[in-house]
Amino acid sequence: MIHPFKGPLVTQTLRGLSENEPFHWRGDRPDLESFNDTFEDLMGGKRLSEPGMKLFKRFLLSLEFSANPNLTLMGSLPEMIAGGDPRRGFDLYKNHKFFEGFKCGSCHSRPSGGNKAVLDAGSFLLSQPFKIPHLRNLYKKTDFDQSPGAESFSGFGLAPDGSFDTMSHYLSQPFFGNIRDDESIKIDLNAYLLCFDTGTAPAVGHTVTISPGIRDLEGRLMRIQILQEQAELRGIDLVGLGVISGRRQGLIYWPKTARYHFDNSNQEPLTLEGLIHFAEQGSGITLMGVPPGSGLRMGIDRNQDGIPNGNSGFPEVRIQRTGGKVLLQWSASALSYRLEQSSVFFQPLWLPIPDPPELNGNNFQVEFPISDSDMMFRLVSNGLILGAR
Ligand code: HEC
């Protein structure tokens, strides 16, 4: 039963809603669609149509948390924060039983720290039913100060009603059993929670500029290498922008080739070494980590039409016979395309080529032994299809 007198509750963030139902502190809204009533009941407007709600939902789900600035660039826990050891805090969070066999992670179990479960009023000393909330924005809830005479930068702090100013006070509630009087445990748990991963890698939004005569090149190279690693490990995208040969050029780091690919087919993809050399000749390049999946748009293909910004036409597949083999080549800037093949002429059965293409100069290429049967090839990107036979 949900009691109608819920009392004051802090407005929750609209970020990170994906997979976070049911919504609100008490879990009283099963899904985003159920908020359609709010347009009428609370805002005095009209409900959205079904397609309108779909669009609105897509927009809401796209709002993600930015990276937690307390994590290192690699996404690991720092050694010390707010006087505590976040690594010990993490260990306590996962393993320390503080009340009837419960650990923090028993309830705050999903990557977000949340859980879809709603606990009953009365259980775990709760005054009303509460959903187990995510913990991704705790580091932003530190500006509330209730001490006498304090200048508080926020009107509320932790817990559904925002009444706790510090983690230490929050964790001193009777429910927190054997840790509520242990200051050292509370300090380390606080340190860990201040670093809680928001789901966005800290490398997202991080920029490094290389320009002629730059000082501290080594430090910058180290950070670029971390960005490249994060592109492999966490799937962030790494893009760049610079004026090279008098022209504004975009680029993207492609982990599969370990090269920087440019937005025009004349420019050969470069290794990091080659890129530094290039940046030092021209007016410099700024690299930036960007959210997974946004790199092609932000780096080389602004309008996402499959044609990189600096090119004028669709990439073409060139096919030629060399010895007993067939050689297929296409531009190395056509990163949003993949090559498919079929040996069936009528009603072709298109299959991706098994091996990744090789990089040769400013082209991708694949070689096939010549066969007796027909072979057809095509490049496919976002529904655009370009073929060769
Ligand atoms: C039995 C399940 C359960 C366990 C175990 C649990 N929590 Fe929670 N937690 C909740 C619920 C439910 C809420 C929301 C209601 C409340 O705060 O009273 C909550 C809220 C919180 C909040 C406030 C979040 C905010 O945005 O204001 C923090 C911080 C928190 N928990 C930390 C912890 C830590 C640290 C531990 C381990 C020491 C822990 N919790 C163990 C269920 C649990």
CSV table of C-alpha atoms and ligand atoms in Angstrom, one decimal:
chain,number,residue,atom,x,y,z
A,1,MET,CA,0.0,0.0,0.0
A,2,ILE,CA,1.3,3.5,-0.9
A,3,HIS,CA,0.3,6.0,1.8
A,4,PRO,CA,-1.1,9.2,0.3
A,5,PHE,CA,0.8,11.4,2.8
A,6,LYS,CA,4.2,10.9,1.4
A,7,GLY,CA,5.8,14.0,3.0
A,8,PRO,CA,8.5,16.1,1.4
A,9,LEU,CA,10.6,14.2,-1.2
A,10,VAL,CA,13.6,15.5,-3.1
A,11,THR,CA,13.1,15.8,-6.9
A,12,GLN,CA,15.2,13.1,-8.5
A,13,THR,CA,17.5,13.6,-11.5
A,14,LEU,CA,16.2,12.8,-15.0
A,15,ARG,CA,19.6,11.4,-16.0
A,16,GLY,CA,20.3,7.7,-16.2
A,17,LEU,CA,16.6,6.6,-16.4
A,18,SER,CA,17.3,3.7,-18.7
A,19,GLU,CA,16.7,0.4,-17.0
A,20,ASN,CA,15.9,2.2,-13.8
A,21,GLU,CA,12.1,1.6,-13.4
A,22,PRO,CA,10.0,1.7,-11.4
A,23,PHE,CA,10.4,5.5,-10.9
A,24,HIS,CA,10.3,7.9,-8.0
A,25,TRP,CA,11.6,7.3,-4.5
A,26,ARG,CA,8.6,5.0,-3.7
A,27,GLY,CA,8.6,3.3,-7.0
A,28,ASP,CA,5.0,4.4,-7.6
A,29,ARG,CA,5.4,5.0,-11.3
A,30,PRO,CA,6.0,1.7,-13.2
A,31,ASP,CA,7.5,3.2,-16.4
A,32,LEU,CA,8.0,6.4,-18.3
A,33,GLU,CA,4.7,6.1,-20.2
A,34,SER,CA,2.9,6.4,-16.9
A,35,PHE,CA,4.2,10.0,-16.6
A,36,ASN,CA,2.0,11.0,-19.5
A,37,ASP,CA,-0.8,11.8,-17.0
A,38,THR,CA,1.5,14.4,-15.5
A,39,PHE,CA,1.2,16.7,-18.5
A,40,GLU,CA,-2.5,16.9,-17.7
A,41,ASP,CA,-2.8,16.5,-13.9
A,42,LEU,CA,0.2,18.5,-12.8
A,43,MET,CA,1.1,20.8,-15.7
A,44,GLY,CA,-2.4,21.7,-16.8
A,45,GLY,CA,-1.7,20.8,-20.4
A,46,LYS,CA,-2.6,17.9,-22.7
A,47,ARG,CA,-1.4,14.3,-22.7
A,48,LEU,CA,1.0,13.4,-25.5
A,49,SER,CA,-0.1,11.3,-28.4
A,50,GLU,CA,1.3,7.7,-28.5
A,51,PRO,CA,4.0,8.6,-31.1
A,52,GLY,CA,4.7,11.9,-29.3
A,53,MET,CA,5.3,9.9,-26.0
A,54,LYS,CA,7.6,7.5,-27.9
A,55,LEU,CA,9.8,10.5,-29.1
A,56,PHE,CA,9.7,12.1,-25.7
A,57,LYS,CA,10.8,8.8,-24.1
A,58,ARG,CA,13.6,8.4,-26.5
A,59,PHE,CA,14.8,11.9,-25.6
A,60,LEU,CA,14.6,11.2,-21.9
A,61,LEU,CA,16.5,8.0,-22.2
A,62,SER,CA,19.3,9.8,-24.0
A,63,LEU,CA,20.0,11.9,-20.9
A,64,GLU,CA,23.0,10.3,-19.3
A,65,PHE,CA,25.2,11.2,-16.4
A,66,SER,CA,28.5,12.9,-17.1
A,67,ALA,CA,31.6,11.2,-15.8
A,68,ASN,CA,32.4,11.3,-12.1
A,69,PRO,CA,35.3,13.8,-11.8
A,70,ASN,CA,36.6,12.0,-8.7
A,71,LEU,CA,37.7,8.9,-10.7
A,72,THR,CA,41.0,8.8,-12.4
A,73,LEU,CA,41.2,9.2,-16.2
A,74,MET,CA,41.4,5.4,-16.5
A,75,GLY,CA,38.2,5.1,-14.5
A,76,SER,CA,40.0,3.6,-11.4
A,77,LEU,CA,39.5,4.7,-7.8
A,78,PRO,CA,42.0,7.3,-6.5
A,79,GLU,CA,44.1,6.5,-3.5
A,80,MET,CA,42.5,9.0,-1.2
A,81,ILE,CA,39.5,11.4,-1.2
A,82,ALA,CA,37.8,13.3,1.6
A,83,GLY,CA,40.2,11.8,4.1
A,84,GLY,CA,39.2,8.3,3.2
A,85,ASP,CA,40.5,5.3,1.2
A,86,PRO,CA,37.9,4.6,-1.5
A,87,ARG,CA,39.5,1.1,-2.3
A,88,ARG,CA,38.9,-0.1,1.2
A,89,GLY,CA,35.4,1.5,1.0
A,90,PHE,CA,34.7,-0.5,-2.1
A,91,ASP,CA,35.8,-3.7,-0.3
A,92,LEU,CA,33.5,-2.9,2.6
A,93,TYR,CA,30.6,-2.1,0.3
A,94,LYS,CA,30.9,-5.5,-1.4
A,95,ASN,CA,31.9,-7.7,1.6
A,96,HIS,CA,31.1,-6.2,5.0
A,97,LYS,CA,28.0,-7.6,6.7
A,98,PHE,CA,26.6,-4.8,8.8
A,99,PHE,CA,23.0,-5.8,9.6
A,100,GLU,CA,21.5,-9.4,9.7
A,101,GLY,CA,23.9,-10.6,7.0
A,102,PHE,CA,23.2,-7.6,4.7
A,103,LYS,CA,26.0,-5.8,2.9
A,104,CYS,CA,25.5,-2.5,0.9
A,105,GLY,CA,25.9,-4.5,-2.3
A,106,SER,CA,23.0,-6.9,-1.3
A,107,CYS,CA,20.6,-4.1,-2.1
A,108,HIS,CA,22.6,-1.5,-4.1
A,109,SER,CA,23.5,-4.3,-6.5
A,110,ARG,CA,23.2,-3.1,-10.1
A,111,PRO,CA,26.0,-1.2,-11.9
A,112,SER,CA,24.0,2.0,-11.0
A,113,GLY,CA,23.9,1.0,-7.3
A,114,GLY,CA,20.2,0.8,-7.7
A,115,ASN,CA,17.8,-2.1,-7.8
A,116,LYS,CA,14.3,-2.5,-9.1
A,117,ALA,CA,13.0,-3.8,-5.8
A,118,VAL,CA,10.7,-1.6,-3.6
A,119,LEU,CA,11.0,-2.4,0.1
A,120,ASP,CA,7.9,-2.5,2.2
A,121,ALA,CA,7.1,0.1,4.9
A,122,GLY,CA,8.2,-1.3,8.2
A,123,SER,CA,10.9,-3.5,6.8
A,124,PHE,CA,14.4,-2.3,7.5
A,125,LEU,CA,13.0,0.4,9.7
A,126,LEU,CA,11.5,2.3,6.7
A,127,SER,CA,8.7,4.7,7.4
A,128,GLN,CA,7.1,4.1,4.0
A,129,PRO,CA,7.8,1.8,1.0
A,130,PHE,CA,11.0,2.9,-0.8
A,131,LYS,CA,12.7,1.7,-3.9
A,132,ILE,CA,16.4,1.0,-3.6
A,133,PRO,CA,17.9,4.1,-5.3
A,134,HIS,CA,20.9,4.3,-7.6
A,135,LEU,CA,24.0,5.9,-6.2
A,136,ARG,CA,25.4,7.6,-9.3
A,137,ASN,CA,25.1,11.3,-8.2
A,138,LEU,CA,26.0,11.1,-4.6
A,139,TYR,CA,29.2,13.1,-5.3
A,140,LYS,CA,26.9,16.0,-6.2
A,141,LYS,CA,24.9,15.9,-3.0
A,142,THR,CA,27.6,17.2,-0.7
A,143,ASP,CA,26.7,20.9,-0.5
A,144,PHE,CA,24.1,20.7,2.3
A,145,ASP,CA,25.4,21.7,5.7
A,146,GLN,CA,23.1,21.7,8.7
A,147,SER,CA,25.6,22.8,11.3
A,148,PRO,CA,24.5,25.9,13.2
A,149,GLY,CA,25.5,29.1,11.5
A,150,ALA,CA,26.8,27.3,8.4
A,151,GLU,CA,26.4,28.8,4.9
A,152,SER,CA,24.7,25.9,3.0
A,153,PHE,CA,25.1,25.8,-0.8
A,154,SER,CA,22.2,23.3,-1.2
A,155,GLY,CA,18.8,23.1,0.4
A,156,PHE,CA,18.8,19.3,0.9
A,157,GLY,CA,21.2,16.4,1.1
A,158,LEU,CA,20.9,12.6,1.3
A,159,ALA,CA,17.9,10.3,1.7
A,160,PRO,CA,14.5,10.6,0.1
A,161,ASP,CA,13.6,13.7,2.1
A,162,GLY,CA,17.1,15.1,1.7
A,163,SER,CA,17.5,15.6,5.4
A,164,PHE,CA,21.0,14.2,5.9
A,165,ASP,CA,23.9,16.6,5.3
A,166,THR,CA,26.8,14.1,5.4
A,167,MET,CA,27.3,10.4,4.6
A,168,SER,CA,28.5,10.0,8.2
A,169,HIS,CA,25.2,11.3,9.6
A,170,TYR,CA,23.2,9.2,7.0
A,171,LEU,CA,25.1,6.0,8.0
A,172,SER,CA,24.6,6.7,11.7
A,173,GLN,CA,20.9,5.6,11.4
A,174,PRO,CA,19.9,2.6,13.5
A,175,PHE,CA,19.6,0.4,10.4
A,176,PHE,CA,23.3,0.6,9.8
A,177,GLY,CA,24.0,-1.9,12.7
A,178,ASN,CA,27.6,-2.5,13.4
A,179,ILE,CA,29.0,0.4,11.3
A,180,ARG,CA,27.0,3.3,12.6
A,181,ASP,CA,29.5,4.0,15.4
A,182,ASP,CA,32.6,3.1,13.4
A,183,GLU,CA,34.0,6.4,12.0
A,184,SER,CA,36.8,4.8,10.0
A,185,ILE,CA,34.4,2.5,8.1
A,186,LYS,CA,32.0,5.5,7.4
A,187,ILE,CA,34.9,7.7,6.1
A,188,ASP,CA,36.1,5.0,3.7
A,189,LEU,CA,32.5,4.1,2.5
A,190,ASN,CA,32.0,7.8,1.9
A,191,ALA,CA,35.2,8.0,-0.1
A,192,TYR,CA,34.0,5.1,-2.3
A,193,LEU,CA,30.5,6.5,-2.8
A,194,LEU,CA,32.0,9.9,-3.8
A,195,CYS,CA,33.8,8.0,-6.6
A,196,PHE,CA,30.8,5.9,-7.7
A,197,ASP,CA,31.0,5.2,-11.4
A,198,THR,CA,28.2,7.1,-13.3
A,199,GLY,CA,28.3,4.7,-16.3
A,200,THR,CA,30.2,7.3,-18.4
A,201,ALA,CA,33.9,6.8,-18.6
A,202,PRO,CA,36.0,9.7,-17.2
A,203,ALA,CA,37.8,9.8,-20.5
A,204,VAL,CA,34.6,11.2,-22.1
A,205,GLY,CA,35.0,14.9,-22.4
A,206,HIS,CA,38.8,14.8,-21.8
A,207,THR,CA,40.8,16.8,-24.3
A,208,VAL,CA,44.5,16.9,-25.2
A,209,THR,CA,46.0,19.4,-27.6
A,210,ILE,CA,49.2,18.9,-29.5
A,211,SER,CA,50.6,22.0,-31.3
A,212,PRO,CA,54.0,23.2,-32.6
A,213,GLY,CA,56.5,23.9,-29.8
A,214,ILE,CA,54.2,22.4,-27.1
A,215,ARG,CA,55.8,21.9,-23.7
A,216,ASP,CA,55.1,18.7,-21.7
A,217,LEU,CA,54.7,16.6,-24.8
A,218,GLU,CA,55.4,13.4,-22.8
A,219,GLY,CA,52.6,14.1,-20.3
A,220,ARG,CA,50.2,14.7,-23.2
A,221,LEU,CA,51.3,11.6,-25.0
A,222,MET,CA,50.6,9.6,-21.9
A,223,ARG,CA,47.1,11.0,-21.7
A,224,ILE,CA,46.5,10.3,-25.4
A,225,GLN,CA,47.6,6.7,-24.8
A,226,ILE,CA,45.1,6.4,-22.0
A,227,LEU,CA,42.4,7.8,-24.3
A,228,GLN,CA,43.3,5.2,-26.9
A,229,GLU,CA,43.2,2.4,-24.3
A,230,GLN,CA,39.8,3.6,-23.1
A,231,ALA,CA,38.6,3.4,-26.7
A,232,GLU,CA,39.5,-0.3,-26.7
A,233,LEU,CA,38.4,-1.1,-23.1
A,234,ARG,CA,35.3,1.0,-22.5
A,235,GLY,CA,34.3,1.6,-26.1
A,236,ILE,CA,34.5,5.4,-25.9
A,237,ASP,CA,35.2,7.1,-29.2
A,238,LEU,CA,38.2,9.3,-29.7
A,239,VAL,CA,38.0,12.1,-32.2
A,240,GLY,CA,40.2,15.0,-33.2
A,241,LEU,CA,40.0,18.3,-35.0
A,242,GLY,CA,42.8,20.5,-36.3
A,243,VAL,CA,44.0,22.7,-39.2
A,244,ILE,CA,46.3,20.5,-41.3
A,245,SER,CA,47.7,21.6,-44.7
A,246,GLY,CA,45.7,24.8,-44.3
A,247,ARG,CA,42.4,23.0,-44.1
A,248,ARG,CA,40.2,22.2,-41.1
A,249,GLN,CA,40.2,18.4,-40.8
A,250,GLY,CA,38.4,16.0,-38.5
A,251,LEU,CA,39.6,12.6,-37.5
A,252,ILE,CA,38.8,9.5,-35.5
A,253,TYR,CA,40.9,6.9,-33.8
A,254,TRP,CA,39.9,3.4,-35.0
A,255,PRO,CA,41.0,0.7,-32.5
A,256,LYS,CA,40.8,-2.0,-35.2
A,257,THR,CA,43.6,-0.4,-37.2
A,258,ALA,CA,45.2,1.4,-34.3
A,259,ARG,CA,45.3,4.5,-36.7
A,260,TYR,CA,43.8,7.9,-36.9
A,261,HIS,CA,41.5,8.1,-39.9
A,262,PHE,CA,40.7,11.5,-41.5
A,263,ASP,CA,37.5,12.9,-42.9
A,264,ASN,CA,38.9,12.8,-46.5
A,265,SER,CA,40.1,10.0,-48.6
A,266,ASN,CA,43.3,11.6,-49.8
A,267,GLN,CA,44.8,11.6,-46.3
A,268,GLU,CA,46.4,8.3,-45.2
A,269,PRO,CA,45.4,7.1,-41.8
A,270,LEU,CA,48.2,7.8,-39.3
A,271,THR,CA,49.7,6.1,-36.2
A,272,LEU,CA,49.9,8.3,-33.1
A,273,GLU,CA,53.6,9.0,-33.9
A,274,GLY,CA,52.6,10.2,-37.4
A,275,LEU,CA,49.8,12.3,-36.0
A,276,ILE,CA,52.1,14.1,-33.5
A,277,HIS,CA,54.5,14.8,-36.4
A,278,PHE,CA,51.6,16.2,-38.4
A,279,ALA,CA,50.3,18.3,-35.5
A,280,GLU,CA,53.8,19.8,-35.0
A,281,GLN,CA,54.0,20.8,-38.6
A,282,GLY,CA,50.6,22.5,-38.8
A,283,SER,CA,48.6,24.5,-36.3
A,284,GLY,CA,47.9,21.7,-34.0
A,285,ILE,CA,45.3,19.1,-33.3
A,286,THR,CA,42.9,18.7,-30.3
A,287,LEU,CA,41.8,15.1,-29.4
A,288,MET,CA,38.8,14.5,-27.3
A,289,GLY,CA,37.1,11.4,-25.8
A,290,VAL,CA,33.4,11.3,-26.7
A,291,PRO,CA,30.5,9.0,-25.8
A,292,PRO,CA,30.5,5.6,-27.4
A,293,GLY,CA,28.8,5.7,-30.8
A,294,SER,CA,29.1,9.4,-31.4
A,295,GLY,CA,32.6,9.4,-32.8
A,296,LEU,CA,31.8,9.1,-36.5
A,297,ARG,CA,29.4,12.0,-36.3
A,298,MET,CA,31.6,14.2,-34.2
A,299,GLY,CA,34.9,13.2,-35.9
A,300,ILE,CA,34.4,12.7,-39.6
A,301,ASP,CA,30.8,12.6,-40.8
A,302,ARG,CA,28.8,15.5,-39.3
A,303,ASN,CA,25.5,14.8,-41.1
A,304,GLN,CA,25.8,11.1,-40.9
A,305,ASP,CA,25.1,10.5,-44.6
A,306,GLY,CA,28.0,8.0,-44.9
A,307,ILE,CA,30.2,10.5,-46.8
A,308,PRO,CA,33.0,11.9,-44.6
A,309,ASN,CA,33.0,15.7,-44.3
A,310,GLY,CA,35.9,16.3,-46.6
A,311,ASN,CA,34.8,14.0,-49.4
A,312,SER,CA,32.3,14.8,-52.1
A,313,GLY,CA,30.9,11.4,-53.1
A,314,PHE,CA,30.1,7.9,-51.8
A,315,PRO,CA,33.1,5.6,-51.4
A,316,GLU,CA,33.6,3.3,-54.4
A,317,VAL,CA,34.6,-0.3,-54.3
A,318,ARG,CA,37.4,-0.9,-56.8
A,319,ILE,CA,38.0,-4.4,-58.0
A,320,GLN,CA,41.0,-5.8,-59.9
A,321,ARG,CA,42.7,-9.1,-60.7
A,322,THR,CA,46.2,-9.5,-59.5
A,323,GLY,CA,47.8,-12.9,-60.3
A,324,GLY,CA,45.4,-15.6,-59.2
A,325,LYS,CA,43.7,-13.3,-56.9
A,326,VAL,CA,41.0,-10.6,-56.8
A,327,LEU,CA,41.8,-7.4,-55.0
A,328,LEU,CA,39.1,-5.1,-53.6
A,329,GLN,CA,39.9,-1.6,-52.3
A,330,TRP,CA,37.9,1.2,-50.9
A,331,SER,CA,38.7,4.5,-49.1
A,332,ALA,CA,40.1,4.2,-45.5
A,333,SER,CA,37.9,7.2,-44.6
A,334,ALA,CA,34.7,5.1,-45.3
A,335,LEU,CA,34.7,3.9,-41.7
A,336,SER,CA,30.9,3.6,-41.4
A,337,TYR,CA,30.9,0.9,-44.1
A,338,ARG,CA,31.4,-2.8,-44.0
A,339,LEU,CA,32.1,-5.1,-46.9
A,340,GLU,CA,29.7,-8.0,-47.6
A,341,GLN,CA,29.9,-10.8,-50.2
A,342,SER,CA,27.5,-13.2,-51.9
A,343,SER,CA,28.1,-16.1,-54.3
A,344,VAL,CA,24.4,-16.5,-55.1
A,345,PHE,CA,23.4,-14.4,-58.1
A,346,PHE,CA,19.6,-14.4,-58.0
A,347,GLN,CA,18.4,-13.5,-54.5
A,348,PRO,CA,21.8,-13.0,-53.1
A,349,LEU,CA,22.6,-14.1,-49.6
A,350,TRP,CA,24.8,-11.3,-48.2
A,351,LEU,CA,27.4,-12.2,-45.6
A,352,PRO,CA,30.0,-10.0,-44.0
A,353,ILE,CA,33.5,-10.9,-45.0
A,354,PRO,CA,35.1,-13.1,-42.3
A,355,ASP,CA,38.5,-11.3,-41.9
A,356,PRO,CA,38.8,-7.6,-41.1
A,357,PRO,CA,40.1,-5.6,-44.1
A,358,GLU,CA,43.8,-4.7,-44.2
A,359,LEU,CA,45.0,-1.1,-44.3
A,360,ASN,CA,47.1,-0.2,-47.3
A,361,GLY,CA,48.0,3.5,-47.6
A,362,ASN,CA,44.7,5.4,-47.8
A,363,ASN,CA,42.7,2.3,-48.6
A,364,PHE,CA,41.2,-0.7,-47.0
A,365,GLN,CA,41.7,-3.8,-49.0
A,366,VAL,CA,40.7,-7.5,-49.1
A,367,GLU,CA,42.1,-10.3,-51.3
A,368,PHE,CA,40.2,-13.3,-52.5
A,369,PRO,CA,41.4,-16.4,-54.5
A,370,ILE,CA,39.7,-16.4,-57.9
A,371,SER,CA,36.8,-18.9,-57.9
A,372,ASP,CA,34.7,-20.4,-60.7
A,373,SER,CA,31.4,-19.1,-59.4
A,374,ASP,CA,30.2,-15.6,-59.5
A,375,MET,CA,31.2,-13.4,-56.6
A,376,MET,CA,29.5,-10.1,-55.7
A,377,PHE,CA,30.6,-7.6,-53.2
A,378,ARG,CA,29.0,-4.5,-51.6
A,379,LEU,CA,29.7,-1.9,-49.0
A,380,VAL,CA,26.9,-1.3,-46.6
A,381,SER,CA,26.3,1.6,-44.2
A,382,ASN,CA,23.1,2.8,-42.6
A,383,GLY,CA,21.1,1.3,-45.4
A,384,LEU,CA,23.4,2.8,-48.1
A,385,ILE,CA,24.6,0.0,-50.4
A,386,LEU,CA,27.5,0.3,-52.9
A,387,GLY,CA,28.4,-2.8,-55.0
A,388,ALA,CA,31.0,-4.5,-57.2
A,389,ARG,CA,30.9,-7.8,-59.1
B,1,HEC,C1,18.0,-3.6,2.6
B,1,HEC,C2,18.5,-2.9,1.5
B,1,HEC,C3,19.5,-1.8,1.6
B,1,HEC,C4,20.8,-2.0,2.1
B,1,HEC,C5,21.4,-3.3,2.6
B,1,HEC,C6,21.5,-0.7,2.0
B,1,HEC,N1,20.6,0.2,1.5
B,1,HEC,FE1,21.1,2.1,1.0
B,1,HEC,N2,19.1,2.5,0.6
B,1,HEC,C7,18.1,1.6,0.6
B,1,HEC,C8,16.9,2.2,0.4
B,1,HEC,C9,15.5,1.6,0.3
B,1,HEC,C10,17.2,3.6,0.3
B,1,HEC,C11,16.1,4.8,0.1
B,1,HEC,C12,15.5,5.0,1.5
B,1,HEC,C13,16.3,5.7,2.5
B,1,HEC,O1,17.3,6.3,2.2
B,1,HEC,O2,16.0,5.5,3.7
B,1,HEC,C14,18.6,3.7,0.4
B,1,HEC,C15,19.3,4.9,0.3
B,1,HEC,C16,20.6,5.1,0.4
B,1,HEC,C17,21.4,6.3,0.2
B,1,HEC,C18,20.7,7.7,-0.1
B,1,HEC,C19,20.7,7.9,-1.6
B,1,HEC,C20,20.4,9.3,-2.0
B,1,HEC,O3,20.5,9.6,-3.2
B,1,HEC,O4,20.2,10.2,-1.1
B,1,HEC,C21,22.7,6.1,0.5
B,1,HEC,C22,23.8,7.0,0.4
B,1,HEC,C23,22.8,4.6,0.7
B,1,HEC,N3,21.5,4.1,0.7
B,1,HEC,C24,24.0,4.0,1.0
B,1,HEC,C25,24.0,2.7,1.5
B,1,HEC,C26,25.2,2.1,2.0
B,1,HEC,C27,26.6,2.8,2.1
B,1,HEC,C28,24.9,0.8,2.4
B,1,HEC,C29,25.8,-0.2,3.2
B,1,HEC,C30,26.4,0.3,4.4
B,1,HEC,C31,23.5,0.7,2.1
B,1,HEC,N4,23.0,1.8,1.6
B,1,HEC,C32,22.8,-0.5,2.4
B,1,HEC,C33,18.3,0.2,0.7
B,1,HEC,C34,19.4,-0.4,1.2
